[in-house]
Coordinates of C-alpha atoms in Angstrom, one line a residue:
X1 CA 49.2 52.1 103.4
X2 CA 50.6 55.2 105.8
X3 CA 52.5 54.7 109.2
X4 CA 51.7 56.8 112.6
X5 CA 55.1 58.0 114.3
X6 CA 54.2 59.9 117.5
X7 CA 57.5 62.9 118.4
X8 CA 58.6 63.0 121.8
X9 CA 59.4 67.1 123.1
X10 CA 62.7 66.3 123.2
X11 CA 63.7 64.4 120.3
X12 CA 66.8 65.8 117.9
X13 CA 66.0 65.4 114.1
X14 CA 68.3 62.6 113.8
X15 CA 66.2 60.3 116.1
X16 CA 63.1 61.7 113.8
X17 CA 65.0 60.9 111.2
X18 CA 66.3 57.1 112.1
X19 CA 62.6 56.3 113.3
X20 CA 62.0 57.1 109.9
X21 CA 64.2 54.8 108.0
X22 CA 63.2 52.4 110.5
X23 CA 59.8 51.9 109.0
X24 CA 58.4 49.4 106.1
X25 CA 55.0 51.9 105.2
X26 CA 55.6 54.1 102.2
X27 CA 53.3 57.4 104.0
X28 CA 54.7 58.8 107.4
X29 CA 52.1 60.8 109.4
X30 CA 54.5 62.5 112.1
X31 CA 52.5 63.8 115.6
X32 CA 54.2 66.6 116.5
X33 CA 53.2 68.1 119.6
X34 CA 54.4 71.8 120.2
X35 CA 56.7 72.8 121.4
X36 CA 58.5 70.2 119.7
X37 CA 62.5 71.0 120.4
X38 CA 63.2 69.1 116.5
X39 CA 60.3 71.3 114.9
X40 CA 61.8 74.6 116.1
X41 CA 63.7 75.5 113.3
X42 CA 62.5 75.6 109.7
X43 CA 65.7 73.8 108.9
X44 CA 65.3 70.9 110.7
X45 CA 62.2 69.4 108.8
X46 CA 64.3 70.5 105.4
X47 CA 66.4 68.1 106.5
X48 CA 63.6 65.4 107.7
X49 CA 62.2 66.3 104.5
X50 CA 65.2 65.7 102.4
X51 CA 66.4 61.8 104.0
X52 CA 62.4 61.0 103.6
X53 CA 62.8 61.8 99.7
X54 CA 65.9 59.9 99.5
X55 CA 64.9 56.6 101.0
X56 CA 60.9 57.4 98.6
X57 CA 59.1 58.2 101.3
X58 CA 55.8 60.9 102.2
X59 CA 56.3 63.0 105.3
X60 CA 52.3 63.9 106.2
X61 CA 52.3 66.5 109.6
X62 CA 49.0 66.6 111.8
X63 CA 50.4 69.0 114.7
X64 CA 48.2 72.3 116.8
X65 CA 51.2 74.5 116.9
X66 CA 50.9 76.9 114.6
X67 CA 54.6 77.8 113.8
X68 CA 54.8 74.4 112.9
X69 CA 52.6 74.5 110.2
X70 CA 54.1 77.0 108.9
X71 CA 57.1 76.1 108.3
X72 CA 55.9 72.9 106.7
X73 CA 53.7 75.1 104.2
X74 CA 57.1 77.0 102.9
X75 CA 58.8 73.4 103.0
X76 CA 56.2 72.1 100.7
X77 CA 55.7 69.2 103.9
X78 CA 51.7 68.3 103.2
X79 CA 49.6 69.3 106.7
X80 CA 47.1 66.3 107.4
X81 CA 44.1 66.8 110.6
X82 CA 43.7 65.1 113.8
X83 CA 40.5 63.2 112.5
X84 CA 42.7 61.1 109.4
X85 CA 44.1 59.4 112.0
X86 CA 41.0 59.0 114.6
X87 CA 41.3 62.1 116.7
X88 CA 39.7 63.4 119.5
X89 CA 39.0 67.2 120.9
X90 CA 41.7 67.2 124.1
X91 CA 43.9 63.9 124.0
X92 CA 46.8 62.1 122.0
X93 CA 48.2 58.3 122.5
X94 CA 48.6 55.3 121.2
X95 CA 46.3 53.1 121.6
X96 CA 47.6 49.6 123.2
X97 CA 51.0 51.5 124.4
X98 CA 48.7 53.3 126.7
X99 CA 47.1 50.7 128.0
X100 CA 49.7 48.2 128.8
X101 CA 51.4 51.3 130.4
X102 CA 48.1 51.7 132.6
X103 CA 48.3 47.0 133.3
X104 CA 51.8 46.6 134.3
X105 CA 53.0 50.1 136.1
X106 CA 49.8 51.6 137.4
X107 CA 48.3 50.3 141.5
X108 CA 44.8 49.3 140.5
X109 CA 41.8 48.3 142.0
X110 CA 39.6 46.0 140.0
X111 CA 37.2 48.8 139.2
X112 CA 40.2 49.8 136.7
X113 CA 41.4 47.0 135.7
X114 CA 37.8 46.6 134.3
X115 CA 38.7 50.3 132.8
X116 CA 41.5 48.5 131.1
X117 CA 40.3 45.7 129.5
X118 CA 37.3 47.8 128.7
X119 CA 39.9 50.2 126.7
X120 CA 41.4 47.8 125.5
X121 CA 38.9 45.6 124.0
X122 CA 37.5 49.0 122.2
X123 CA 41.3 49.9 121.5
X124 CA 42.1 46.1 119.3
X125 CA 39.9 46.9 116.9
X126 CA 40.6 49.9 115.0
X127 CA 44.6 49.8 115.4
X128 CA 46.2 53.1 113.7
X129 CA 49.0 52.1 110.7
X130 CA 47.3 48.5 110.8
X131 CA 46.4 46.9 106.9
X132 CA 42.7 46.7 108.6
X133 CA 42.4 50.6 109.9
X134 CA 39.7 52.0 107.5
X135 CA 38.2 48.5 106.6
X136 CA 37.1 48.0 111.5
X137 CA 36.2 51.4 110.9
X138 CA 33.7 51.2 108.2
X139 CA 32.1 48.1 109.3
X140 CA 32.4 48.5 113.6
X141 CA 28.7 49.5 114.9
X142 CA 29.1 53.8 115.0
X143 CA 26.7 54.1 117.9
X144 CA 28.3 51.5 119.6
X145 CA 31.5 52.1 120.1
X146 CA 31.2 56.1 120.6
X147 CA 29.1 54.9 123.7
X148 CA 31.9 52.8 124.6
X149 CA 34.4 55.5 123.6
X150 CA 32.2 58.2 126.4
X151 CA 31.9 56.0 129.6
X152 CA 36.5 54.5 128.9
X153 CA 37.0 58.0 128.9
X154 CA 34.5 58.7 132.2
X155 CA 36.2 56.5 133.6
X156 CA 39.7 57.0 133.2
X157 CA 39.2 61.1 134.4
X158 CA 39.0 59.2 137.9
X159 CA 42.5 57.9 137.3
X160 CA 44.3 59.4 141.1
X161 CA 46.1 62.7 140.6
X162 CA 48.8 61.5 141.3
X163 CA 49.6 59.9 138.0
X164 CA 47.6 62.6 135.8
X165 CA 49.7 65.3 137.6
X166 CA 53.0 63.2 136.6
X167 CA 52.5 63.1 133.7
X168 CA 51.3 65.8 132.5
X169 CA 54.3 67.4 134.0
X170 CA 56.5 65.3 131.8
X171 CA 54.3 66.2 129.1
X172 CA 55.6 62.5 127.4
X173 CA 54.8 61.0 123.6
X174 CA 51.0 61.3 123.2
X175 CA 49.5 57.8 123.1
X176 CA 46.4 57.2 121.7
X177 CA 43.5 56.5 123.3
X178 CA 40.3 56.2 121.0
X179 CA 38.9 58.8 118.3
X180 CA 39.0 62.2 118.9
X181 CA 41.3 61.2 122.6
X182 CA 44.5 62.0 124.1
X183 CA 46.6 61.5 126.6
X184 CA 49.3 64.2 128.0
X185 CA 52.6 61.0 128.8
X186 CA 54.3 57.8 128.7
X187 CA 53.5 56.3 131.1
X188 CA 56.0 53.2 130.8
X189 CA 58.3 54.9 129.3
X190 CA 58.1 57.5 131.5
X191 CA 58.8 55.2 134.9
X192 CA 61.6 52.8 132.9
X193 CA 63.6 56.4 133.0
X194 CA 63.4 56.9 136.1
X195 CA 63.5 53.6 137.5
X196 CA 66.9 53.0 134.7
X197 CA 68.5 56.7 135.6
X198 CA 68.6 56.3 139.6
X199 CA 70.3 52.9 139.0
X200 CA 73.1 54.9 136.8
X201 CA 73.3 57.0 139.4
X202 CA 73.9 54.5 142.1
X203 CA 76.4 52.4 140.0
X204 CA 78.8 55.8 139.4
X205 CA 78.8 55.7 142.7
X206 CA 79.3 52.1 143.7
X207 CA 82.1 52.6 140.7
X208 CA 84.1 55.3 142.3
X209 CA 83.8 54.2 145.9
X210 CA 85.6 50.7 145.0
X211 CA 88.4 52.7 142.0
X212 CA 89.2 54.6 144.9
X213 CA 90.3 51.9 147.6
X214 CA 91.3 48.5 145.6
X215 CA 93.2 50.3 143.4
X216 CA 94.3 52.8 145.8
X217 CA 97.3 50.5 145.8
X218 CA 98.1 50.4 142.6
X219 CA 98.1 53.9 141.8
X220 CA 100.9 53.9 145.1
X221 CA 102.7 51.5 143.4
X222 CA 102.4 53.4 139.7
X223 CA 103.4 56.1 141.7
X224 CA 106.8 55.4 143.0
X225 CA 108.0 53.4 139.3
X226 CA 107.5 56.7 137.7
X227 CA 109.7 59.0 140.2
X228 CA 112.5 55.9 139.9
X229 CA 112.1 56.5 136.4
X230 CA 112.4 60.0 136.6
X231 CA 115.4 59.4 138.3
X232 CA 116.8 57.3 136.3
X233 CA 116.3 59.8 133.6
X234 CA 117.7 63.5 135.3
X235 CA 120.9 61.1 135.4
X236 CA 120.7 59.6 132.2
X237 CA 119.8 63.5 131.1
X238 CA 122.9 65.5 133.7
X239 CA 125.4 62.9 131.3
X240 CA 125.2 63.1 128.4
X241 CA 125.2 66.5 128.7
X242 CA 128.2 66.5 130.7
X243 CA 129.5 64.9 127.8
X244 CA 128.2 67.5 124.9
X245 CA 130.0 69.7 127.1
X246 CA 132.9 68.5 127.4
X247 CA 132.7 67.8 123.7
X248 CA 132.2 70.8 122.8
X249 CA 135.0 72.6 124.5
X250 CA 137.6 70.2 123.6
X251 CA 136.9 70.9 120.0
X252 CA 135.6 74.6 120.2
X253 CA 138.7 75.8 123.0
X254 CA 141.3 77.2 123.0
X255 CA 140.6 79.8 120.6
X256 CA 144.3 81.2 118.8
X257 CA 145.0 84.0 117.3
X258 CA 148.0 84.6 115.6
X259 CA 149.2 88.5 115.1
X260 CA 152.0 88.4 112.1
X261 CA 154.0 90.9 110.5
X262 CA 155.6 90.3 107.4
X263 CA 158.5 91.1 106.2
X264 CA 158.6 94.2 103.2
X265 CA 160.6 94.9 100.7
X266 CA 160.7 98.6 97.0
X267 CA 161.1 96.1 94.3
X268 CA 161.7 97.9 90.7
X269 CA 161.3 96.6 86.9
X270 CA 161.1 98.0 83.7
X271 CA 158.6 96.2 81.6
X272 CA 158.4 96.3 77.7
X273 CA 154.9 95.7 76.4
X274 CA 153.0 96.3 73.7
X275 CA 149.8 97.2 73.4
X276 CA 147.0 96.6 71.1
X277 CA 143.5 98.0 70.1
X278 CA 140.7 96.1 70.7
X279 CA 141.1 92.8 71.1
X280 CA 140.8 88.8 72.5
X281 CA 143.8 87.1 73.3
X282 CA 146.9 88.9 74.3
X283 CA 149.8 87.2 74.2
X284 CA 153.5 87.0 76.1
X285 CA 153.8 91.1 77.1
X286 CA 151.2 92.4 75.5
X287 CA 147.9 94.0 76.9
X288 CA 143.9 95.1 75.6
X289 CA 143.9 98.6 75.0
X290 CA 141.7 100.8 73.5
X291 CA 141.8 104.3 70.4
X292 CA 139.7 107.7 72.0
X293 CA 139.5 110.2 70.5
X294 CA 137.8 113.9 71.6
X295 CA 138.1 117.1 71.3
X296 CA 139.2 119.2 74.9
X297 CA 138.8 122.9 75.2
X298 CA 140.3 125.2 77.9
X299 CA 139.0 129.1 78.6
X300 CA 139.7 131.4 80.9
X301 CA 139.0 134.9 81.6
X302 CA 141.9 139.2 81.6
X303 CA 141.2 141.6 82.6
X304 CA 141.7 144.4 79.6
X305 CA 145.6 146.8 80.0
X306 CA 145.8 149.1 77.8
X307 CA 143.7 152.6 77.0
X308 CA 141.4 153.5 74.6
X309 CA 138.0 155.6 74.1
X310 CA 134.7 154.3 74.1
X311 CA 133.9 154.6 70.4
X312 CA 134.9 155.3 67.1
X313 CA 133.5 159.7 67.5
X314 CA 136.2 161.8 66.7
X315 CA 139.6 159.9 64.7
X316 CA 141.1 159.4 61.6
X317 CA 140.7 156.7 59.7
X318 CA 142.5 156.2 56.7
X319 CA 144.1 153.8 54.2
X320 CA 147.4 151.8 53.7
X321 CA 149.1 150.0 52.5
X322 CA 151.0 146.6 53.4
X323 CA 154.4 145.1 51.0
X324 CA 155.6 141.3 52.6
X325 CA 159.0 141.6 51.6
X326 CA 159.7 138.9 54.5
X327 CA 158.7 135.5 52.4
X328 CA 156.5 134.2 50.2
X329 CA 154.4 132.1 53.2
X330 CA 151.4 134.6 53.7
X331 CA 151.3 136.9 56.9
X332 CA 147.5 137.4 58.9
X333 CA 146.6 140.1 61.3
X334 CA 143.8 140.6 63.7
X335 CA 141.7 143.7 64.1
X336 CA 143.5 145.9 66.0
X337 CA 147.0 145.4 64.9
X338 CA 148.7 148.5 65.7
X339 CA 151.2 150.6 63.3
X340 CA 153.0 153.4 64.5
X341 CA 153.5 156.6 62.1
X342 CA 156.8 158.5 61.5
X343 CA 154.7 161.1 63.2
X344 CA 154.4 158.9 66.1
X345 CA 150.9 158.7 65.6
X346 CA 149.2 155.2 66.7
X347 CA 146.4 154.0 63.9
X348 CA 144.5 150.0 64.2
X349 CA 143.1 148.0 61.9
X350 CA 139.8 147.4 61.6
X351 CA 139.3 144.5 60.7
X352 CA 141.3 140.6 60.6
X353 CA 143.6 140.7 57.1
X354 CA 146.4 138.2 55.8
X355 CA 149.0 140.3 53.7
X356 CA 149.8 137.4 50.4
X357 CA 153.9 136.2 50.8
X358 CA 156.4 136.8 47.4
X359 CA 156.5 136.2 44.3
X360 CA 159.0 135.7 42.9
X361 CA 161.0 138.8 44.1
X362 CA 157.8 140.8 43.9
X363 CA 156.6 142.0 47.5
X364 CA 152.7 140.5 48.5
X365 CA 150.9 143.3 48.7
X366 CA 147.3 144.5 50.5
X367 CA 145.6 147.6 51.2
X368 CA 143.3 148.0 54.8
X369 CA 141.7 150.8 56.5
X370 CA 143.0 151.9 59.6
X371 CA 141.5 154.3 62.2
X372 CA 143.1 156.7 64.9
X373 CA 143.8 155.5 68.5
X374 CA 142.2 158.9 69.4
X375 CA 139.6 161.3 69.0
X376 CA 142.2 164.6 67.4
X377 CA 142.4 166.5 64.5
X378 CA 145.8 166.3 65.2
X379 CA 145.6 162.8 63.1
X380 CA 145.0 164.3 59.7
X381 CA 147.6 163.1 58.6
X382 CA 149.3 163.3 54.6
X383 CA 150.6 160.7 53.4
X384 CA 153.7 159.1 55.4
X385 CA 154.9 156.0 56.3
X386 CA 154.3 153.4 59.7
X387 CA 155.8 150.2 61.2
X388 CA 153.9 147.3 63.0
X389 CA 154.3 147.5 66.5
X390 CA 153.7 143.8 67.4
X391 CA 157.3 143.1 64.8
X392 CA 159.3 145.1 66.2
X393 CA 162.7 143.5 67.8
X394 CA 161.6 141.2 65.0
X395 CA 163.3 139.2 60.9
X396 CA 159.7 140.9 60.4
X397 CA 160.0 144.2 61.7
X398 CA 162.3 145.6 58.7
X399 CA 160.7 143.5 55.9
X400 CA 157.1 144.4 56.5
X401 CA 155.9 148.5 54.9
X402 CA 153.2 150.2 55.5
X403 CA 152.3 153.7 54.5
X404 CA 149.7 155.7 53.0
X405 CA 148.9 157.4 50.4
X406 CA 146.4 159.6 51.5
X407 CA 145.9 162.3 53.7
X408 CA 144.2 160.9 56.9
X409 CA 140.4 162.5 58.0
X410 CA 137.8 162.7 60.2
X411 CA 139.9 163.9 63.3
X412 CA 138.5 165.9 65.8
X413 CA 138.0 166.7 69.4
X414 CA 134.7 164.8 70.8
X415 CA 132.6 165.5 74.2
X416 CA 131.0 162.2 74.2
X417 CA 134.5 159.9 73.3
X418 CA 135.7 159.1 76.6
X419 CA 138.8 157.7 77.5
X420 CA 138.4 153.4 79.3
X421 CA 140.1 150.1 78.9
X422 CA 140.0 148.6 75.9
X423 CA 141.6 144.7 74.3
X424 CA 144.5 145.0 72.8
X425 CA 146.6 143.0 70.5
X426 CA 149.2 143.2 73.8
X427 CA 146.2 142.0 76.0
X428 CA 145.4 139.1 73.4
X429 CA 149.1 137.6 72.4
X430 CA 149.2 137.2 76.3
X431 CA 146.3 135.4 76.8
X432 CA 146.8 133.4 73.6
X433 CA 150.1 132.1 76.1
X434 CA 148.5 131.8 79.2
X435 CA 145.5 129.2 77.6
X436 CA 147.6 126.9 75.6
X437 CA 150.1 127.4 79.2
X438 CA 147.5 125.7 81.1
X439 CA 145.9 124.0 78.4
X440 CA 149.3 121.9 78.9
X441 CA 149.5 122.0 81.8
X442 CA 145.8 120.2 82.7
X443 CA 146.2 117.9 79.9
X444 CA 146.3 115.0 81.2
X445 CA 142.8 115.9 84.1
X446 CA 141.0 116.9 80.4
X447 CA 141.6 113.3 79.3
X448 CA 140.3 112.0 82.4
X449 CA 137.2 113.1 81.2
X450 CA 137.1 111.3 77.8
X451 CA 138.5 107.8 79.4
X452 CA 136.5 104.6 81.3
X453 CA 137.6 104.3 84.9
X454 CA 138.6 100.9 84.6
X455 CA 141.7 102.1 82.2
X456 CA 145.2 104.5 82.1
X457 CA 147.3 106.2 79.9
X458 CA 149.9 109.0 79.1
X459 CA 148.9 111.6 78.3
X460 CA 152.0 112.2 76.8
X461 CA 151.8 109.5 73.9
X462 CA 148.9 111.2 72.8
X463 CA 148.7 112.7 69.4
X464 CA 147.0 116.4 69.7
X465 CA 146.0 119.7 67.3
X466 CA 145.0 122.8 68.2
X467 CA 141.9 123.4 66.0
X468 CA 141.3 126.6 67.5
X469 CA 142.9 129.3 69.6
X470 CA 140.6 133.1 69.7
X471 CA 139.8 135.9 72.1
X472 CA 136.4 136.2 72.3
X473 CA 136.1 140.1 71.1
X474 CA 138.3 141.1 68.7
X475 CA 141.4 144.1 69.5
X476 CA 139.9 148.0 70.3
X477 CA 137.2 146.3 72.3
X478 CA 136.1 148.5 75.5
X479 CA 136.1 146.5 78.2
X480 CA 137.2 145.3 81.4
X481 CA 138.0 141.5 80.9
X482 CA 138.0 139.4 78.0
X483 CA 137.5 135.7 77.6
X484 CA 140.3 133.7 75.6
X485 CA 139.4 129.7 74.3
X486 CA 142.0 126.7 72.7
X487 CA 140.1 123.8 71.3
X488 CA 142.6 121.1 70.7
X489 CA 141.8 117.4 69.2
X490 CA 143.3 114.6 71.0
X491 CA 144.1 111.1 69.9
X492 CA 144.9 109.0 72.7
X493 CA 146.0 105.1 73.1
X494 CA 144.2 103.7 77.0
X495 CA 145.4 100.3 78.3
X496 CA 143.0 98.4 80.2
X497 CA 143.4 97.8 83.8
X498 CA 143.7 94.6 84.5
X499 CA 145.4 92.9 81.7
X500 CA 148.5 95.4 82.8
X501 CA 148.1 94.8 86.3
X502 CA 148.9 91.5 86.1
X503 CA 151.5 91.2 83.4
X504 CA 153.3 93.6 85.8
X505 CA 152.7 90.8 89.0
X506 CA 153.7 88.2 86.2
X507 CA 156.7 89.9 86.0
X508 CA 158.0 91.4 89.1
X509 CA 156.9 87.2 91.1
X510 CA 159.1 85.6 88.4
X511 CA 161.4 87.8 88.3
X512 CA 161.9 86.7 92.4
X513 CA 160.3 83.1 91.8
X514 CA 157.3 83.5 93.4
X515 CA 158.8 84.9 97.1
X516 CA 156.2 88.0 97.2
X517 CA 152.8 89.3 97.2
X518 CA 152.3 93.3 95.8
X519 CA 150.5 94.7 98.3
X520 CA 148.6 98.4 97.6
X521 CA 148.8 100.9 94.0
X522 CA 152.0 100.2 92.0
X523 CA 154.0 103.0 90.8
X524 CA 154.6 103.5 87.3
X525 CA 156.8 105.9 84.6
X526 CA 155.7 105.1 81.0
X527 CA 159.2 106.0 79.6
X528 CA 159.4 105.1 76.3
X529 CA 157.0 104.9 73.1
X530 CA 155.3 104.5 69.7
X531 CA 152.6 105.3 69.0
X532 CA 151.0 103.3 64.9
X533 CA 147.7 104.5 65.1
X534 CA 146.8 102.9 62.0
X535 CA 147.5 99.8 62.5
X536 CA 145.9 100.2 66.7
X537 CA 148.9 99.3 68.3
X538 CA 151.6 101.2 70.4
X539 CA 154.8 99.6 72.2
X540 CA 156.3 101.5 75.3
X541 CA 158.7 100.7 77.8
X542 CA 157.1 101.4 81.5
X543 CA 159.6 101.4 84.2
X544 CA 157.4 100.4 88.0
X545 CA 158.2 100.3 91.5
X546 CA 155.9 98.5 93.8
X547 CA 155.7 97.8 98.1
X548 CA 155.5 94.0 98.1
X549 CA 155.4 91.6 101.1
X550 CA 157.2 87.8 102.1
X551 CA 154.7 85.3 100.6
X552 CA 153.2 83.3 103.5
X553 CA 151.1 80.1 103.6
X554 CA 148.2 80.3 105.9
X555 CA 147.7 76.6 105.4
X556 CA 150.8 75.3 105.9
X557 CA 151.9 76.8 109.0
X558 CA 148.6 75.7 110.1
X559 CA 149.8 72.5 109.7
X560 CA 153.1 73.1 111.4
X561 CA 151.2 74.2 114.5
X562 CA 148.8 72.1 115.1
X563 CA 148.1 70.1 118.3
X564 CA 150.9 72.5 120.0
X565 CA 151.0 74.3 123.1
X566 CA 152.2 78.3 123.5
X567 CA 155.6 78.4 123.5
X568 CA 156.0 75.5 121.0
X569 CA 154.2 78.2 118.5
X570 CA 156.1 80.8 119.3
X571 CA 159.3 78.8 118.7
X572 CA 158.1 77.5 115.2
X573 CA 156.8 80.5 114.3
X574 CA 160.6 82.5 114.9
X575 CA 162.0 80.3 112.0
X576 CA 159.6 81.7 109.2
X577 CA 162.5 83.6 108.0
X578 CA 159.6 85.4 106.0
X579 CA 158.0 86.7 109.3
X580 CA 159.2 90.3 110.9
X581 CA 157.3 89.7 114.3
X582 CA 154.4 87.9 115.8
X583 CA 151.6 88.2 118.2
X584 CA 149.7 85.4 119.2
X585 CA 146.4 85.4 121.8
X586 CA 144.6 83.2 123.5
X587 CA 140.9 82.2 124.2
X588 CA 139.9 81.6 126.9
X589 CA 144.3 83.0 127.7
X590 CA 144.4 80.5 131.0
X591 CA 143.8 77.8 128.6
X592 CA 146.9 78.3 127.5
X593 CA 148.1 75.7 128.4
X594 CA 146.7 73.8 125.9
X595 CA 147.1 72.2 122.6
X596 CA 145.4 74.2 119.8
X597 CA 143.7 72.8 117.0
X598 CA 144.7 74.0 113.4
X599 CA 141.1 74.4 113.6
X600 CA 140.9 77.7 115.4
X601 CA 143.5 79.0 114.8
X602 CA 143.2 82.7 112.7
X603 CA 145.9 84.8 111.1
X604 CA 145.6 88.2 111.1
X605 CA 148.6 90.1 108.9
X606 CA 150.1 93.6 108.9
X607 CA 151.0 95.2 106.4

């Protein structure tokens, strides 16, 4: 069983779907005219197919629109021919509906009514979609029926031209007439739509007029009511804002800034304390500390002051023996040490040596090589005696004997050996003294480089050991300048700064009943100390000088000033002995007569 559904040009997809859902037949034949809006796109056809499948219906399309056929094939909707629903060559419309439209709405003469009845007679035999559609077709005398159809169709063409033109213009749903016959409009529906539209327009105009005249008075009363409501709201908001502003001013003004200079006092004290290496807990008069070990060095540059020759060419050479009759201690001598012959000729040691000390009554002795201080044959001396010039003026000068057993040789004039500046032993000795002094003066700076910034130390408490002190060139070296290097090993206690200052403040407060507050960094001097590096303890006495100001309790003073006026505030502050000077500033200035709240008072303490 199938049902034929006709689609208007202007119908949308939602309307078509609703029509399908209302039909009981499982097979739906959709008659779609050319240019129908809902079939313009393939999307609508897909939606149509999906909705039909949901309710278990099969869709078949009957149309002359090639575009619709193309879309239907793409989405696999079956295309039916016009013959499947008894079509003619020219028209497609629903039969009984068209007859009813003509009977009810067209002014017809007797011949036209007769025509309509003839149509009704033909169509009644066979209604598309009815159960007896195919049965009636089989039992009807085809020739008689076709003859009647031709006669009716011929008379239909004589319908007044005006009606036909209106039907064509509206392009409404097709009405099936007979085999292969179609008209272009649904006259009944067209008429109802036109009459309904005109009635609707008149109804709208009438309603607007009624609303304007009948409700005008009500609108005026509503406007007056709104004006009254807004006026009341303005008064209410204005009063609320005024109260809020007054409350804000009362709570937050006036503001008072009080600038105070407190009394200063210098306090000094001595503290005996114990420093302990790497401890977590400390007792009274104990501070945290740490032992540091490191090496420092000082290097300085000096000018060579002696004159010599650029090389050894033409200088006499020989060997001397040195006797130590001074003590049992050995005596080191550096290369370049000067020895002077009794003839007044100066020689120098060619390398570093150590003269052994005495053994009982026997002198320590050593043989060393020497070289003349300058070229010349007059340095080729016969065996003779010498003195060590570096010992001159001291007890060792007479106790160290130097003599040669053989003649000095190789001394001669040399054009290749020119005079130049050389480093003498005197230059080296002087450089040693100056470098050690400089290291001592810079000791604190050198130690500071190895101690963390959050710790303090007493440089004089350091344990010091010179590990190296030497010239970087030997005596007798021809050069304009030379460097001298000193290395020193340091072991020292450092004190945790925070722990130290905390102890100082406690001591100051205890001695002054908590009436003073320390400002700035204290000055301190370590007076006595004792190191025990093995136990990790150092005891020392520290003299401390601090700058303080009187203790000032801001919160307590604010309570005393709460609710007071300007003069009362001044009188109150003058009674505090810790205050040296006071200035007050009101904001705004014209509110100085108003009592001030403690929450609006701010102190500036000048130190």
